[in-house]
mmCIF file of C-alpha atoms in Angstrom:
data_model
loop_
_atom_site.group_PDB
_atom_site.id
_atom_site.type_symbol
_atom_site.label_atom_id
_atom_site.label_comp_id
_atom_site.label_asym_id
_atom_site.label_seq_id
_atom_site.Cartn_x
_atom_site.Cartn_y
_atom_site.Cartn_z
ATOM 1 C CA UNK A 526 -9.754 -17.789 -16.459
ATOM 2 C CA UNK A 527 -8.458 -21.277 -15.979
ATOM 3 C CA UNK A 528 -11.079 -23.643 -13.865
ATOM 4 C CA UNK A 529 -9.522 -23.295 -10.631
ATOM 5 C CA UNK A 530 -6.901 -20.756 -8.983
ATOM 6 C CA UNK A 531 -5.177 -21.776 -6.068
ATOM 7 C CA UNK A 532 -4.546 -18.347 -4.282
ATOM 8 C CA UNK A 533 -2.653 -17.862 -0.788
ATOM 9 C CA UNK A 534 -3.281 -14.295 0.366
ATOM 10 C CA UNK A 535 -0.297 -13.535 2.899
ATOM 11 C CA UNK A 536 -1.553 -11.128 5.657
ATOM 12 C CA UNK A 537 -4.447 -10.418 7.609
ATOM 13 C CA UNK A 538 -5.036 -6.881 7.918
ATOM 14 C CA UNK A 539 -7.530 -5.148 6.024
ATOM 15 C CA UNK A 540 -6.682 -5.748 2.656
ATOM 16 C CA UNK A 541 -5.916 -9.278 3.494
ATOM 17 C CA UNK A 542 -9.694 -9.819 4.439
ATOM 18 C CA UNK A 543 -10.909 -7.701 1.283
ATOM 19 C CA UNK A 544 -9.036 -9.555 -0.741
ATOM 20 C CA UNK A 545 -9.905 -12.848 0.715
ATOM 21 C CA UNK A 546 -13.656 -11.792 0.502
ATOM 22 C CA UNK A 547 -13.531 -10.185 -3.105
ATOM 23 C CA UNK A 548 -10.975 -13.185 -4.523
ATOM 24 C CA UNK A 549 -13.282 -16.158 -2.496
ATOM 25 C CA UNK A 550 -16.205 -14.867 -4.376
ATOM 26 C CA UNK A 551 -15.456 -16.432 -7.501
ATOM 27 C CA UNK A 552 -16.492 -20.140 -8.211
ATOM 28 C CA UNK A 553 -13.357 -20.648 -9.641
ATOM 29 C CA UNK A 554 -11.038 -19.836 -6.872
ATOM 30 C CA UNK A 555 -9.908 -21.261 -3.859
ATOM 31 C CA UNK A 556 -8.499 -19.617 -1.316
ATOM 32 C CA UNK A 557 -6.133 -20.058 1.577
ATOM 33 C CA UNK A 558 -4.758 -17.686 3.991
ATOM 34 C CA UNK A 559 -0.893 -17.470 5.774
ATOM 35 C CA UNK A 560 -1.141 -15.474 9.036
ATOM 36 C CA UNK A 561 0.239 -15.133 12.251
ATOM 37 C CA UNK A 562 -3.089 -15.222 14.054
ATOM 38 C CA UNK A 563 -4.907 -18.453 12.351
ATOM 39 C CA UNK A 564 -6.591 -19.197 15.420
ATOM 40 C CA UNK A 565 -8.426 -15.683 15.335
ATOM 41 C CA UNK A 566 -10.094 -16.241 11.866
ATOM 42 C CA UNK A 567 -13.140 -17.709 10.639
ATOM 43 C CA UNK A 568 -13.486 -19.751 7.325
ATOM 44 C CA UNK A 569 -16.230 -17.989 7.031
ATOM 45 C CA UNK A 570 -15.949 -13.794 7.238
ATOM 46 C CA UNK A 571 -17.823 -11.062 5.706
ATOM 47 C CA UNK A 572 -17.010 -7.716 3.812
ATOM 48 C CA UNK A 573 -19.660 -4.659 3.343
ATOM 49 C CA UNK A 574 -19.020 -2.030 0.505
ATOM 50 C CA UNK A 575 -20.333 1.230 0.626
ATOM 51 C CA UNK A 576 -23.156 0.597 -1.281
ATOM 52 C CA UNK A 577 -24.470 -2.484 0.571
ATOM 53 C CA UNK A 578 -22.956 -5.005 -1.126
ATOM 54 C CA UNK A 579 -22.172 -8.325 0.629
ATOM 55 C CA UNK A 580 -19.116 -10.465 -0.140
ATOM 56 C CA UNK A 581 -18.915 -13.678 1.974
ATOM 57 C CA UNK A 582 -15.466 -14.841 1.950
ATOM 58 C CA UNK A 583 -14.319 -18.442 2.552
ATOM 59 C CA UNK A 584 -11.145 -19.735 3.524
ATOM 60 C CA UNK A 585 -10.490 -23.348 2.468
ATOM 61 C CA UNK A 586 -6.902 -23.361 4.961
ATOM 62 C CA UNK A 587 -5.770 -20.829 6.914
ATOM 63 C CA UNK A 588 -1.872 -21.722 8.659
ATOM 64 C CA UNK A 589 0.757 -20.107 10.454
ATOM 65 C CA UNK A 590 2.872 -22.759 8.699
ATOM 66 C CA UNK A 591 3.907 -21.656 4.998
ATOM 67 C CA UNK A 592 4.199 -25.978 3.981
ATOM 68 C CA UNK A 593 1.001 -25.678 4.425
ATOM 69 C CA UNK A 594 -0.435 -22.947 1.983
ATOM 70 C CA UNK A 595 2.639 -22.255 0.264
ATOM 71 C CA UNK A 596 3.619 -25.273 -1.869
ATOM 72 C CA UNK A 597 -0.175 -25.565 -3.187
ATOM 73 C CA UNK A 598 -1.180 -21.622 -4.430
ATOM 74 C CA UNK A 599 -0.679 -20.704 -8.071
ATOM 75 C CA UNK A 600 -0.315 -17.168 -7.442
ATOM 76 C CA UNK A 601 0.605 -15.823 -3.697
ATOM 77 C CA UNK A 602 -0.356 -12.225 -2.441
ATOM 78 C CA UNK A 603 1.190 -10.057 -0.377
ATOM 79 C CA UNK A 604 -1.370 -7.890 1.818
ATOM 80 C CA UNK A 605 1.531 -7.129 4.328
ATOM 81 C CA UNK A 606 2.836 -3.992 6.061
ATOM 82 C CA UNK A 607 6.611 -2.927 4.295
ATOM 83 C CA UNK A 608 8.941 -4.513 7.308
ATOM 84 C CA UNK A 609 7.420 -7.788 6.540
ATOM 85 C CA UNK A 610 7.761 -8.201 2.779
ATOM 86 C CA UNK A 611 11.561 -9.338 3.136
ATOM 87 C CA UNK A 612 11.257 -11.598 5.899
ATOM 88 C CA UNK A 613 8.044 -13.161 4.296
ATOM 89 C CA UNK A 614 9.740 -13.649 1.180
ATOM 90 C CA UNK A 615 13.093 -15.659 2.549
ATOM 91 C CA UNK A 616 10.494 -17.430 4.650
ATOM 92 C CA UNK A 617 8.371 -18.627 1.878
ATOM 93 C CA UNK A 618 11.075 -19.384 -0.718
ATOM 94 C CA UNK A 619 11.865 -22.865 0.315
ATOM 95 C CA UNK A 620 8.151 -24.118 -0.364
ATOM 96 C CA UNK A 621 8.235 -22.036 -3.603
ATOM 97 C CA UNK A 622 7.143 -24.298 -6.841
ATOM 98 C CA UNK A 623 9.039 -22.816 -9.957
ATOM 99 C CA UNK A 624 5.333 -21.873 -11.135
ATOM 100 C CA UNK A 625 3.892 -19.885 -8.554
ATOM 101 C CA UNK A 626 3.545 -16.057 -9.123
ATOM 102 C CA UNK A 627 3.904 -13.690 -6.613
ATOM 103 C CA UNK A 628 2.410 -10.553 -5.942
ATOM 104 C CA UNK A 629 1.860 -7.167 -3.871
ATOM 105 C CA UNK A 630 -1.432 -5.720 -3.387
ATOM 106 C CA UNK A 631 1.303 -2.332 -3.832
ATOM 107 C CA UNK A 632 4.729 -2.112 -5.548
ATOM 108 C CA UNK A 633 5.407 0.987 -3.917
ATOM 109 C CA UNK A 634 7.158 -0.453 -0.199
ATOM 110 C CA UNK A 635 10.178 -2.101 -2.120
ATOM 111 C CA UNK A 636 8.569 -5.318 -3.000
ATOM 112 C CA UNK A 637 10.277 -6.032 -6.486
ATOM 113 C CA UNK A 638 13.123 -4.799 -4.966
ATOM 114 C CA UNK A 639 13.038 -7.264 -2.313
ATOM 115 C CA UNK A 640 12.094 -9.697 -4.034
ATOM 116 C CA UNK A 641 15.074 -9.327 -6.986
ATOM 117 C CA UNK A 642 17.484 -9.711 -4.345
ATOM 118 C CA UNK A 643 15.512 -12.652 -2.287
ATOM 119 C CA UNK A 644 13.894 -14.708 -5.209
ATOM 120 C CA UNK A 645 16.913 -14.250 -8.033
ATOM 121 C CA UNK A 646 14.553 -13.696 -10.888
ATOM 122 C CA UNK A 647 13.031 -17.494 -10.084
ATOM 123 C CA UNK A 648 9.567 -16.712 -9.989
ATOM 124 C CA UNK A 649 6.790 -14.775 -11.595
ATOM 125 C CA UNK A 650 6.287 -11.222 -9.849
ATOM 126 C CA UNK A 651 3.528 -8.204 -10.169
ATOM 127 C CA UNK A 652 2.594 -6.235 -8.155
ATOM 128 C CA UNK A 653 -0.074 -2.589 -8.136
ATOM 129 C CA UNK A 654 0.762 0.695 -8.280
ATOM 130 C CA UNK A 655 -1.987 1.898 -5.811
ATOM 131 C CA UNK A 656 -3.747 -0.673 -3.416
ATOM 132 C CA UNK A 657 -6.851 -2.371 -5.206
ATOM 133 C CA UNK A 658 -9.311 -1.431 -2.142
ATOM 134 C CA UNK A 659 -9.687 1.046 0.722
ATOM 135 C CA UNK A 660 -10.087 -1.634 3.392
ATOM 136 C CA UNK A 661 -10.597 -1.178 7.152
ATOM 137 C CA UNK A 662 -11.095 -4.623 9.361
ATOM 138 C CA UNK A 663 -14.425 -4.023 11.161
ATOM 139 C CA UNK A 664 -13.567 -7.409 13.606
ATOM 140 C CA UNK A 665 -10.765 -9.209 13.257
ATOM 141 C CA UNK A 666 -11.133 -12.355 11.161
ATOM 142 C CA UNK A 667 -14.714 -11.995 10.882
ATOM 143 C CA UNK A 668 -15.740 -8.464 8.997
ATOM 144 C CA UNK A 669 -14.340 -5.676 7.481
ATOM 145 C CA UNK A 670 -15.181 -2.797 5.558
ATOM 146 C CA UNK A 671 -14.274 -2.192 1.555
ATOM 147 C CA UNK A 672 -15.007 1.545 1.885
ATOM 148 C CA UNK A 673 -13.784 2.466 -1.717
ATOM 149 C CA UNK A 674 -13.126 0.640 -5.199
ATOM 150 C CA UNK A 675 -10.334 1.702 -7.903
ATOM 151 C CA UNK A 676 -11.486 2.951 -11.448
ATOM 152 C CA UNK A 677 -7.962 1.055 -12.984
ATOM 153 C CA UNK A 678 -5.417 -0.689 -11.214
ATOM 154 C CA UNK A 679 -1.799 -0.336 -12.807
ATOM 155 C CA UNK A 680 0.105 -3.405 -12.488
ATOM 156 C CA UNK A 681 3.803 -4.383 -13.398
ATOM 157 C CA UNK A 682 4.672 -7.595 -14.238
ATOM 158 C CA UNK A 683 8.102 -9.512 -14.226
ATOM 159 C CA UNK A 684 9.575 -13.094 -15.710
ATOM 160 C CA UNK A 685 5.538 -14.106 -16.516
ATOM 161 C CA UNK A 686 5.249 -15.824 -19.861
ATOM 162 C CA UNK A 687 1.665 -14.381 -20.511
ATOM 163 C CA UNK A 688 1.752 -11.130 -19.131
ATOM 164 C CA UNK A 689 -1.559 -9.687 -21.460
ATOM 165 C CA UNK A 690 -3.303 -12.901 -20.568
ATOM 166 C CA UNK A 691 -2.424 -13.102 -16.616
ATOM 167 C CA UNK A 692 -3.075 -9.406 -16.488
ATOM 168 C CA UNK A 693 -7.028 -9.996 -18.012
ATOM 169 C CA UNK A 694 -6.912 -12.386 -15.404
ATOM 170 C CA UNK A 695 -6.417 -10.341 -12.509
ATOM 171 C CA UNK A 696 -8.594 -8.021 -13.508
ATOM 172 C CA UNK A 697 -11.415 -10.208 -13.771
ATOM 173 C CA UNK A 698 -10.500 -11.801 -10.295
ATOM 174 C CA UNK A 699 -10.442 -7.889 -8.506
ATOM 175 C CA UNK A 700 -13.435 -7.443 -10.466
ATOM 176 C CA UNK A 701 -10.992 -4.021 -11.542
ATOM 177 C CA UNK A 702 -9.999 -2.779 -15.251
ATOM 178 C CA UNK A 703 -6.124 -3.347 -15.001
ATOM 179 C CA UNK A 704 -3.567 -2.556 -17.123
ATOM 180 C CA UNK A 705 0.239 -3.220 -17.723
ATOM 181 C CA UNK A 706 3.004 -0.480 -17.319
ATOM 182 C CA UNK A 707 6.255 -0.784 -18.626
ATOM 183 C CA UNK A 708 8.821 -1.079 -15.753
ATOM 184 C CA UNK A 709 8.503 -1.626 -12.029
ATOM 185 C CA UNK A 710 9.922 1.661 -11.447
ATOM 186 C CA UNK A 711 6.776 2.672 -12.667
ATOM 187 C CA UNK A 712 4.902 0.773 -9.316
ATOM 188 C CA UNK A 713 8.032 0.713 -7.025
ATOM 189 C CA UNK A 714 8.569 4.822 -6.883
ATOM 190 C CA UNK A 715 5.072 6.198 -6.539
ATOM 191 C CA UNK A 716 3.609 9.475 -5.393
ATOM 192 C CA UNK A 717 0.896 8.206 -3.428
ATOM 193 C CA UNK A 718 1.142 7.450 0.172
ATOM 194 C CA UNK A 719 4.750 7.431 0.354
ATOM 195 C CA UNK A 720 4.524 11.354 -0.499
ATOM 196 C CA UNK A 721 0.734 11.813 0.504
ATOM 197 C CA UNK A 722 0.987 10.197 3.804
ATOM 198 C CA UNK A 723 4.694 11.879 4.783
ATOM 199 C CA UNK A 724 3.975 15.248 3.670
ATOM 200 C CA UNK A 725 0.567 15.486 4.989
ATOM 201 C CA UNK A 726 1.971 14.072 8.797
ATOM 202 C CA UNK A 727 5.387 16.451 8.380
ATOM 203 C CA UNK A 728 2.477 19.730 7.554
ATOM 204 C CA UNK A 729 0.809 18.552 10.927
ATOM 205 C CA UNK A 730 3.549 17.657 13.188
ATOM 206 C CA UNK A 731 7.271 18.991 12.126
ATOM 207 C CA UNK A 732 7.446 21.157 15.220
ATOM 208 C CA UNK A 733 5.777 18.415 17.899
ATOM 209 C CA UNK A 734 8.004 18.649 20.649
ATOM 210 C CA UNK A 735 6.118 16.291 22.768
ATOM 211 C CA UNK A 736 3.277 18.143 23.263
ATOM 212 C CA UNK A 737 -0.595 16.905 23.855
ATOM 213 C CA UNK A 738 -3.406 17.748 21.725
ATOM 214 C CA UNK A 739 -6.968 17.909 22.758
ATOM 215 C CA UNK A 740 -8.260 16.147 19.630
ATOM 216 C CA UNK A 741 -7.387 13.706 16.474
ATOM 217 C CA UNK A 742 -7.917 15.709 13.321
ATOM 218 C CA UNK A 743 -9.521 13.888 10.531
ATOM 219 C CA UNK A 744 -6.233 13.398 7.866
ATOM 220 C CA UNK A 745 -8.056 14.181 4.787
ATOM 221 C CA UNK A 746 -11.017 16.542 6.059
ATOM 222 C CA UNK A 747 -9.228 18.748 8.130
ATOM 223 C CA UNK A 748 -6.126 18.990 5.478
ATOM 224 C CA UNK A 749 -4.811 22.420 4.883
ATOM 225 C CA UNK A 750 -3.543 24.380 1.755
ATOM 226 C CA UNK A 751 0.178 24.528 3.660
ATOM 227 C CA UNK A 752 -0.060 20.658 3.247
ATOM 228 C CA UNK A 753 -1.374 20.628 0.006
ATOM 229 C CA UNK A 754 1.822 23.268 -1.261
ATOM 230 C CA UNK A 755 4.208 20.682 0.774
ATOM 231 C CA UNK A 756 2.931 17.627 -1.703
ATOM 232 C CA UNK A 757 3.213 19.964 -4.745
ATOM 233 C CA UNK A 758 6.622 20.916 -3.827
ATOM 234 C CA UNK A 759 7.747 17.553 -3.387
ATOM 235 C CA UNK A 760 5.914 15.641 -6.068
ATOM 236 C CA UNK A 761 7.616 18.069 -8.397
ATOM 237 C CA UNK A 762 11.137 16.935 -7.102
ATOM 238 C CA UNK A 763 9.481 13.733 -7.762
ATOM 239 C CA UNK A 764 8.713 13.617 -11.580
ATOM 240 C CA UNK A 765 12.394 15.222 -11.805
ATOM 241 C CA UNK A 766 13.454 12.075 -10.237
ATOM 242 C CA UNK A 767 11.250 9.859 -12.885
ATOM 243 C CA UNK A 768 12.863 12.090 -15.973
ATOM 244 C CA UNK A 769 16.610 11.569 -14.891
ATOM 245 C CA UNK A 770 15.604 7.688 -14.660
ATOM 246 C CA UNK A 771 13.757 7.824 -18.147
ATOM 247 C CA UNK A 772 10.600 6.218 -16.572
ATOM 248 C CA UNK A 773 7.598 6.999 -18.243
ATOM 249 C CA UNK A 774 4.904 8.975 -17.086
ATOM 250 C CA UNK A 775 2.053 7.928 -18.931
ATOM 251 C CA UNK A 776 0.822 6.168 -15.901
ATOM 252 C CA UNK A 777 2.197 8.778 -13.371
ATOM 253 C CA UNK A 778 -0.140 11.649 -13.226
ATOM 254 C CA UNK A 779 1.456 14.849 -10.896
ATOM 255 C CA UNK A 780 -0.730 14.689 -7.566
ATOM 256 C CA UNK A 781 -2.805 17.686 -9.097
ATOM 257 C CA UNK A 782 -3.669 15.929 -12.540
ATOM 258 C CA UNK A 783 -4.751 13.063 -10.162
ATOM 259 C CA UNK A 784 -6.960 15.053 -7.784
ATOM 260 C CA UNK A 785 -8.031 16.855 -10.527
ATOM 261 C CA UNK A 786 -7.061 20.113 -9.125
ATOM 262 C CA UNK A 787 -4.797 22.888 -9.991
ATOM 263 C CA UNK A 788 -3.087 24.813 -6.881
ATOM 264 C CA UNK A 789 -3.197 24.033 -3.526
ATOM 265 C CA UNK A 790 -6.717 25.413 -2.758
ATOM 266 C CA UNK A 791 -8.199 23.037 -5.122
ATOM 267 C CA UNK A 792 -5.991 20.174 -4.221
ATOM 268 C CA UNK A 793 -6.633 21.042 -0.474
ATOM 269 C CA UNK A 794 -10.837 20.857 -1.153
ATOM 270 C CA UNK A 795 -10.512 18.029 -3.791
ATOM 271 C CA UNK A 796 -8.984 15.849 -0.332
ATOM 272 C CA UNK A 797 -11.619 17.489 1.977
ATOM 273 C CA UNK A 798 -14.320 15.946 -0.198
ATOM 274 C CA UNK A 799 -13.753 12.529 -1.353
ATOM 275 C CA UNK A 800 -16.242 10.550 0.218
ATOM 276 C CA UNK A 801 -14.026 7.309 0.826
ATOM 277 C CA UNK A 802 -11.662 9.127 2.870
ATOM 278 C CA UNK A 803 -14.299 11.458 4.988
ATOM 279 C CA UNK A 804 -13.788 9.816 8.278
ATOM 280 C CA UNK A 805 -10.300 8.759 8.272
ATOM 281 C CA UNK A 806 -8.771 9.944 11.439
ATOM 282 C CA UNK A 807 -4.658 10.727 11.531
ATOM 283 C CA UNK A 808 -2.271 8.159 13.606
ATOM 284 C CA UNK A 809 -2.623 9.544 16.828
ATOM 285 C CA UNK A 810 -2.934 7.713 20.313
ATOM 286 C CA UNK A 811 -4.886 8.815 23.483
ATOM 287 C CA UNK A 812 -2.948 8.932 26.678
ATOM 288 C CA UNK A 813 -4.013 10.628 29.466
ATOM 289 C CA UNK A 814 -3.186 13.987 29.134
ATOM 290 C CA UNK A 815 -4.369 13.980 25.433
ATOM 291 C CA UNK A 816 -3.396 13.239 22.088
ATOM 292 C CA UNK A 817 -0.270 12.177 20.514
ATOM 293 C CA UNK A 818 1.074 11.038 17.576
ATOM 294 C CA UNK A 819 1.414 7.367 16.908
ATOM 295 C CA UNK A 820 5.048 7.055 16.019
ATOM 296 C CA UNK A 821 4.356 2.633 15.641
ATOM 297 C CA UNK A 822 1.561 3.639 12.856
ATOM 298 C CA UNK A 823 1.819 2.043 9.507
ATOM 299 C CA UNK A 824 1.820 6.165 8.099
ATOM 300 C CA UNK A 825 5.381 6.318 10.057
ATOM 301 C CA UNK A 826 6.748 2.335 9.753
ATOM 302 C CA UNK A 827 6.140 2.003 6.144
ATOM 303 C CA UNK A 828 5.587 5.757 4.235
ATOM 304 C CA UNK A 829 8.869 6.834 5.703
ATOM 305 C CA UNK A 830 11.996 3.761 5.469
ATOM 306 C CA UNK A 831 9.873 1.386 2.773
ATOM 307 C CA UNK A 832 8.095 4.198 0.360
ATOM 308 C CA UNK A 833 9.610 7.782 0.562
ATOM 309 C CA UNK A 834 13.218 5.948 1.488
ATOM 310 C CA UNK A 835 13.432 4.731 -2.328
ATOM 311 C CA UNK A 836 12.132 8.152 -3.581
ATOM 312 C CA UNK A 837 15.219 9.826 -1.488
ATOM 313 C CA UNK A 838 17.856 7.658 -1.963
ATOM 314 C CA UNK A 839 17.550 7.630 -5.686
ATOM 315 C CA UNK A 840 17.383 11.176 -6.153
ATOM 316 C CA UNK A 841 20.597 11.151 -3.908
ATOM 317 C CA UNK A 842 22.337 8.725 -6.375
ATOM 318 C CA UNK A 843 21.711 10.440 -9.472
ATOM 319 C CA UNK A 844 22.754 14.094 -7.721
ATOM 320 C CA UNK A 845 18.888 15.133 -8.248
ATOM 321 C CA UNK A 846 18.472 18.280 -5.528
ATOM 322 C CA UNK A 847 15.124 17.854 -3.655
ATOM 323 C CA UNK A 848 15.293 20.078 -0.438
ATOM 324 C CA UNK A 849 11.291 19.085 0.356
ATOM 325 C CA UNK A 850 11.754 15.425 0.595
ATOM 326 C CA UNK A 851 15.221 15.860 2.529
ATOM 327 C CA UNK A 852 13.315 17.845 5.137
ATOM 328 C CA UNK A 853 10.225 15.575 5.020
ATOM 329 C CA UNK A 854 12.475 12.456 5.075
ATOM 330 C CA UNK A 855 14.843 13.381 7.684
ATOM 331 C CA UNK A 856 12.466 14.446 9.908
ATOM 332 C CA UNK A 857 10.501 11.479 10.112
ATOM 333 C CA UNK A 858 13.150 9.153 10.129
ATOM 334 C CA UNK A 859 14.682 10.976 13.138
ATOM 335 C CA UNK A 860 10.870 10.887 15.053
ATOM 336 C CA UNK A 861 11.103 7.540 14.289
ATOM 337 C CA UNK A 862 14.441 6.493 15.303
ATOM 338 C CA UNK A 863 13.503 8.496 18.905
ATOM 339 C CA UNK A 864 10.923 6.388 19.545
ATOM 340 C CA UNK A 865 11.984 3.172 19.710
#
């Protein structure tokens, strides 16, 4: 790695601090962060991993005003929810230098896509095809939680000169093996949480009419084999998607190779059991009459019109039938276009 990296993280949510804290503990980085809520963070923060491991993070400038962190970073990363990525990137380009490199903690809520049509192929772009960290802000600006660590993080890269070298580089700065795929196809249409999160909410909620609950399931330990033969059904409507574009799979493992499981009774205990995800409850709300689903979470605002939206309206395009995601899509789209 060079001597020093000038890295803006954009974003403050959890993987914004994790990322902070992980990237900040290198001597050769510095770090800034551009946020909304400056005034709520300290320099100084602190993430815990699950096995007791410390990172102190530091913050050499945190602004709500991109001349300020912008202009300076060498590479700029995006740790924000899907319906800011856009607006973030038109906001940012004027204070652009022709060498920065851009980036997505995850490919897979439009961000090359936005950024093709925002940047005009002017800059450097990667971005991951699964998030680097499980991250879950513990107090805001001060600690958070890195509950789980990637194995490998798959990373596309466009217009960067080096990609071999700048991709040895990120893996040494996430402290993560990372590899290059091919095409950002490959990151941009993935069957993680844009077919994980939507199937597993449309298998708990496709008849809610309103109703109250008496409790907030846990997502992934109280998962059922009817969810787990929803995300089979529409992963495989998935990969026919993937063969009609000619994007390889070598990188894209079914949902089953990835759990390592074979049917939906091993899929369905393979969720109930990964550590990491044990006490993860589902997007619900408390009112006073119960519980209710939490139409404003990030599961509904970003899984359904920035990840599963892509998966859909490319299969539409190229005449691909997929009944499962039609039903998943629609009906999550039309929850969420009721509650606004």
């Amino acid at each position: 790695m060079r001597n020093i990296y000038k890295i803006c993280i954009c974003g403050g949510g959890g993987l914004g601090h994790t990322c902070a804290a992980v990237l900040s503990s290198h001597s050769n980085t510095e770090v800034m962060l551009y946020t909304q809520h400056p005034e709520q963070w300290n320099n100084d923060f602190i993430v815990d991993d699950p096995s007791g491991k410390q990172y102190n993070g530091h913050l050499s400038l945190i602004s709500n005003l991109p001349q300020d962190v912008i202009p300076q970073a060498d590479i700029i990363l995006f740790c924000l929810p899907a319906f800011l990525v856009e607006s973030t990137l038109v906001t940012i380009k004027p204070f652009l230098s022709s060498n920065t490199i851009i980036g997505s903690v995850v490919g897979n809520t439009g961000f090359f896509l936005f950024a093709h049509h925002v940047l005009e192929n002017s800059n450097g772009l990667f971005a991951f095809q699964r998030v680097p960290y499980i991250s879950r802000v513990v107090e805001y600006g001060k600690r958070a939680s890195l509950l789980g660590y990637k194995n490998e993080l798959l990373m596309a890269t466009e217009h960067i000169a080096q990609p071999v070298e700048f991709c040895q580089t990120i893996s040494d700065l996430f402290k993560t093996p990372t590899a290059l795929v091919d095409s950002f196809y490959e990151v941009t249409l993935s069957n993680s949480n844009p077919i994980l999160h939507t199937g597993r909410l449309y298998s708990m909620w496709h008849d809610w009419n309103g109703k109250h609950y008496d409790y907030n399931p846990l997502f992934y330990h109280d998962w059922t084999d009817a969810a787990s033969q929803l995300l089979i059904d529409m992963d495989k409507e998935f990969f026919d998607l993937l063969t009609t574009l000619s994007v390889s799979t070598k990188h894209i493992h079914t949902l089953l190779e990835h759990y390592e499981a074979h049917d939906a009774t091993t899929l369905t205990k393979k969720l109930k059991s990964i550590p990491s995800f044990a006490n993860i409850l589902s997007p619900m709300k408390q009112t006073s009459e119960g519980w209710i689903p939490d139409i404003a979470s990030r599961y509904f605002t970003e899984d359904f019109p920035f990840g599963l939206r892509f998966i859909y309206e490319l299969a539409h395009k190229h005449n691909i039938p997929c009944p499962t995601i039609d039903k998943v899509y629609h009906w999550g789209m039309n929850l969420i276009s009721q509650n606004k």
